[in-house]
């Protein structure tokens, strides 16, 4: 079965600074990878996903993620953080033709002025 | 409305009450999911319905009873809950049959059991 680890529970970043959130997965074949964001009191919104092809994936809100098979990682990045990016971020992994996703425990991002 | 909607958004209930959570998706999807989100824990998949048939019950206690009358609606019936069942309950939908497809989430119901 697939699994996800998000090593950072909480990250604080200054507005305008860059952000990188780590995600490591465990799965024997080519994974399907997702990043979701959850604002307080809200559901999860899809930021981006990787199924195949170009390993650098562009998403909404200026986010991107890079799939690195050799490191079993799918880290999320944003060059310049805005105060509205304060939220919880979840990485998820799925298997081919399997509707189930495994989620990480999430990383909370705080943005300071 | 568009996307996935959930009602109510907040629910407080006693341990002897019976209540239901409702989820509706307007995306034309065929699969629907219930998740439980507790603080600082990964999302826990509870139930999956595919074309109205339950295909997954992730060892959920019988005090949680799902119902899927059609591909657009999903209910979670609650009875004799425990305080540890307090959590955010999220509904999601997807369009399986196309490999691993993206799940789209509703805003959740914040449940508090007294």
Short mmCIF file of C-alpha atoms in Angstrom, two decimals:
data_model
loop_
_atom_site.label_atom_id
_atom_site.label_comp_id
_atom_site.label_asym_id
_atom_site.label_seq_id
_atom_site.Cartn_x
_atom_site.Cartn_y
_atom_site.Cartn_z
CA UNK A 1 0.00 0.00 0.00
CA UNK A 2 1.14 3.52 -0.67
CA UNK A 3 1.93 6.06 2.06
CA UNK A 4 2.98 9.69 2.42
CA UNK A 5 5.22 11.52 4.86
CA UNK A 6 5.24 15.26 5.30
CA UNK A 7 8.27 15.85 7.54
CA UNK A 8 7.41 19.42 8.51
CA UNK A 9 4.45 19.90 10.83
CA UNK A 10 4.64 23.69 10.85
CA UNK A 11 6.52 26.24 8.74
CA UNK A 12 6.65 29.99 9.28
CA UNK A 13 7.66 32.19 6.37
CA UNK A 14 7.79 35.92 5.79
CA UNK A 15 5.53 37.48 3.21
CA UNK A 16 7.39 37.73 -0.08
CA UNK A 17 9.81 34.95 0.80
CA UNK A 18 9.98 31.62 -0.98
CA UNK A 19 8.27 28.51 0.36
CA UNK A 20 9.07 24.84 -0.04
CA UNK A 21 6.99 22.05 1.50
CA UNK A 22 8.37 18.54 1.55
CA UNK A 23 6.53 15.39 0.64
CA UNK A 24 7.96 11.88 0.52
CA UNK A 25 5.95 8.93 -0.68
CA UNK A 26 6.24 5.19 -0.58
CA UNK A 27 4.92 3.24 -3.53
CA UNK A 28 6.45 0.57 -5.72
CA UNK A 29 5.24 1.75 -9.11
CA UNK A 30 4.67 5.14 -10.70
CA UNK A 31 2.57 7.13 -8.25
CA UNK A 32 -0.22 9.58 -8.81
CA UNK A 33 0.63 12.61 -6.68
CA UNK A 34 -1.47 15.50 -5.45
CA UNK A 35 -1.14 18.63 -3.37
CA UNK A 36 -4.21 20.06 -1.67
CA UNK A 37 -4.62 23.20 0.42
CA UNK A 38 -7.08 23.70 3.25
CA UNK A 39 -7.92 27.13 4.62
CA UNK A 40 -9.40 27.35 8.12
CA UNK A 41 -12.94 26.02 8.23
CA UNK A 42 -12.83 24.91 4.60
CA UNK A 43 -12.53 21.71 2.64
CA UNK A 44 -9.51 20.68 0.59
CA UNK A 45 -8.79 22.48 -2.67
CA UNK A 46 -6.62 20.88 -5.33
CA UNK A 47 -3.44 22.85 -6.05
CA UNK A 48 -1.84 20.53 -8.58
CA UNK A 49 -1.37 16.91 -9.56
CA UNK A 50 1.16 14.68 -11.27
CA UNK A 51 0.14 11.66 -13.28
CA UNK A 52 2.90 11.37 -15.90
CA UNK A 53 5.03 13.41 -18.28
CA UNK A 54 6.90 16.55 -17.31
CA UNK A 55 8.14 16.15 -13.74
CA UNK A 56 7.71 19.87 -13.00
CA UNK A 57 4.02 20.56 -12.53
CA UNK A 58 2.41 23.97 -12.44
CA UNK A 59 -0.63 24.56 -10.32
CA UNK A 60 -2.99 27.28 -9.22
CA UNK A 61 -2.08 30.28 -7.06
CA UNK A 62 1.50 30.32 -8.36
CA UNK A 63 2.47 26.95 -6.90
CA UNK A 64 4.60 24.32 -8.58
CA UNK A 65 5.85 20.88 -7.58
CA UNK A 66 8.60 18.64 -8.85
CA UNK A 67 8.42 14.85 -8.98
CA UNK A 68 11.76 13.22 -8.25
CA UNK A 69 11.55 9.47 -8.61
CA UNK A 70 15.08 8.87 -7.31
CA UNK A 71 14.20 10.62 -4.05
CA UNK A 72 10.57 9.48 -3.85
CA UNK A 73 9.64 13.12 -3.37
CA UNK A 74 7.07 15.59 -4.64
CA UNK A 75 7.96 18.91 -3.01
CA UNK A 76 5.74 21.95 -3.37
CA UNK A 77 7.23 25.39 -4.01
CA UNK A 78 6.17 28.98 -4.37
CA UNK A 79 8.67 31.74 -5.20
CA UNK A 80 6.95 34.53 -3.27
CA UNK A 81 4.42 33.86 -0.54
CA UNK A 82 1.36 36.02 0.06
CA UNK A 83 -0.44 36.37 3.39
CA UNK A 84 -3.39 34.50 1.86
CA UNK A 85 -1.20 31.40 1.49
CA UNK A 86 -1.45 30.79 5.23
CA UNK A 87 -3.21 27.43 5.38
CA UNK A 88 -2.65 23.72 5.82
CA UNK A 89 -1.17 21.80 2.93
CA UNK A 90 -1.66 18.11 2.27
CA UNK A 91 0.26 15.81 -0.03
CA UNK A 92 -1.51 12.68 -1.27
CA UNK A 93 -0.52 9.62 -3.29
CA UNK A 94 -2.65 7.26 -5.32
CA UNK A 95 -2.02 4.09 -7.27
CA UNK A 96 -2.91 3.31 -10.85
CA UNK A 97 -6.59 2.42 -11.26
CA UNK A 98 -7.19 2.67 -7.53
CA UNK A 99 -9.58 5.36 -6.37
CA UNK A 100 -8.11 5.44 -2.87
CA UNK A 101 -5.69 8.18 -1.90
CA UNK A 102 -3.29 8.17 1.04
CA UNK A 103 -2.82 11.56 2.65
CA UNK A 104 0.02 12.95 4.70
CA UNK A 105 -0.62 14.53 8.09
CA UNK A 106 -0.30 18.00 6.63
CA UNK A 107 1.99 21.02 7.00
CA UNK A 108 0.65 24.21 8.52
CA UNK A 109 2.04 27.36 6.94
CA UNK A 110 2.06 30.63 8.84
CA UNK A 111 2.89 33.83 6.97
CA UNK A 112 4.31 36.75 8.95
CA UNK A 113 4.20 40.31 7.75
CA UNK B 1 -24.60 25.48 -7.03
CA UNK B 2 -21.38 24.00 -8.30
CA UNK B 3 -18.84 21.55 -6.93
CA UNK B 4 -19.45 19.59 -3.76
CA UNK B 5 -21.74 20.93 -1.04
CA UNK B 6 -22.22 19.67 2.50
CA UNK B 7 -24.89 20.40 5.08
CA UNK B 8 -24.94 21.27 7.86
CA UNK B 9 -21.60 23.04 8.17
CA UNK B 10 -21.65 22.72 11.95
CA UNK B 11 -23.40 20.18 14.15
CA UNK B 12 -23.46 19.72 17.90
CA UNK B 13 -25.11 16.59 19.19
CA UNK B 14 -25.40 14.57 22.34
CA UNK B 15 -24.36 10.97 22.55
CA UNK B 16 -27.96 9.73 22.40
CA UNK B 17 -29.01 11.83 19.41
CA UNK B 18 -29.53 10.71 15.83
CA UNK B 19 -28.49 13.07 13.08
CA UNK B 20 -27.51 12.93 9.41
CA UNK B 21 -24.89 14.64 7.30
CA UNK B 22 -25.67 15.38 3.68
CA UNK B 23 -23.37 15.71 0.70
CA UNK B 24 -24.30 16.65 -2.84
CA UNK B 25 -22.04 16.84 -5.87
CA UNK B 26 -22.82 18.79 -9.03
CA UNK B 27 -19.87 17.52 -11.06
CA UNK B 28 -21.40 14.52 -12.78
CA UNK B 29 -19.08 12.17 -10.90
CA UNK B 30 -19.81 8.54 -10.13
CA UNK B 31 -17.82 7.99 -6.96
CA UNK B 32 -18.33 9.59 -3.57
CA UNK B 33 -16.34 9.38 -0.36
CA UNK B 34 -16.61 10.13 3.33
CA UNK B 35 -13.46 11.11 5.22
CA UNK B 36 -12.86 11.91 8.87
CA UNK B 37 -10.35 14.64 9.66
CA UNK B 38 -9.07 14.86 13.23
CA UNK B 39 -6.53 17.40 14.40
CA UNK B 40 -2.97 16.68 13.27
CA UNK B 41 -3.84 13.28 11.82
CA UNK B 42 -3.96 12.21 8.18
CA UNK B 43 -7.36 12.10 6.59
CA UNK B 44 -9.08 8.81 7.34
CA UNK B 45 -11.08 7.28 4.54
CA UNK B 46 -14.36 5.96 5.94
CA UNK B 47 -16.56 4.88 3.04
CA UNK B 48 -16.48 4.81 -0.74
CA UNK B 49 -19.43 4.52 -3.09
CA UNK B 50 -18.97 3.83 -6.78
CA UNK B 51 -22.09 4.04 -8.96
CA UNK B 52 -24.20 3.97 -5.75
CA UNK B 53 -22.60 0.71 -4.57
CA UNK B 54 -20.47 0.69 -1.43
CA UNK B 55 -17.01 -0.48 -2.38
CA UNK B 56 -15.10 0.41 0.76
CA UNK B 57 -15.85 0.34 4.46
CA UNK B 58 -12.64 1.12 6.25
CA UNK B 59 -13.50 -0.67 9.52
CA UNK B 60 -15.82 2.13 10.54
CA UNK B 61 -17.94 1.57 13.69
CA UNK B 62 -21.57 0.76 13.05
CA UNK B 63 -22.69 3.97 14.74
CA UNK B 64 -21.81 5.55 11.38
CA UNK B 65 -24.18 4.44 8.62
CA UNK B 66 -23.74 5.69 5.05
CA UNK B 67 -26.41 5.92 2.40
CA UNK B 68 -26.04 6.70 -1.29
CA UNK B 69 -29.45 6.92 -3.00
CA UNK B 70 -27.96 8.12 -6.30
CA UNK B 71 -24.62 9.20 -7.73
CA UNK B 72 -25.16 12.82 -6.71
CA UNK B 73 -26.12 12.40 -3.07
CA UNK B 74 -24.39 10.84 -0.11
CA UNK B 75 -25.54 10.74 3.51
CA UNK B 76 -23.86 9.80 6.75
CA UNK B 77 -26.32 8.79 9.45
CA UNK B 78 -25.06 9.18 12.98
CA UNK B 79 -26.35 7.58 16.18
CA UNK B 80 -25.05 7.02 19.69
CA UNK B 81 -21.77 8.72 18.90
CA UNK B 82 -18.86 9.12 21.29
CA UNK B 83 -16.95 12.31 22.13
CA UNK B 84 -13.94 10.98 20.20
CA UNK B 85 -16.07 11.10 17.06
CA UNK B 86 -15.87 14.88 17.15
CA UNK B 87 -14.05 15.89 13.97
CA UNK B 88 -14.43 17.49 10.57
CA UNK B 89 -16.26 15.15 8.19
CA UNK B 90 -15.39 15.70 4.57
CA UNK B 91 -17.20 14.48 1.52
CA UNK B 92 -15.46 14.11 -1.84
CA UNK B 93 -16.34 12.94 -5.32
CA UNK B 94 -14.42 11.75 -8.35
CA UNK B 95 -14.96 10.21 -11.76
CA UNK B 96 -13.36 6.75 -11.63
CA UNK B 97 -13.01 4.63 -14.69
CA UNK B 98 -10.26 6.94 -15.88
CA UNK B 99 -7.44 5.61 -13.77
CA UNK B 100 -6.73 7.36 -10.53
CA UNK B 101 -8.81 10.48 -10.82
CA UNK B 102 -8.80 13.68 -8.84
CA UNK B 103 -11.03 13.88 -5.78
CA UNK B 104 -12.94 17.10 -5.23
CA UNK B 105 -13.87 17.98 -1.67
CA UNK B 106 -16.75 19.72 0.00
CA UNK B 107 -16.26 22.27 2.80
CA UNK B 108 -16.93 19.71 5.51
CA UNK B 109 -19.22 19.39 8.51
CA UNK B 110 -17.66 20.25 11.87
CA UNK B 111 -19.17 17.74 14.29
CA UNK B 112 -19.01 18.13 18.05
CA UNK B 113 -20.29 15.29 20.25
CA UNK B 114 -21.04 16.27 23.81
#
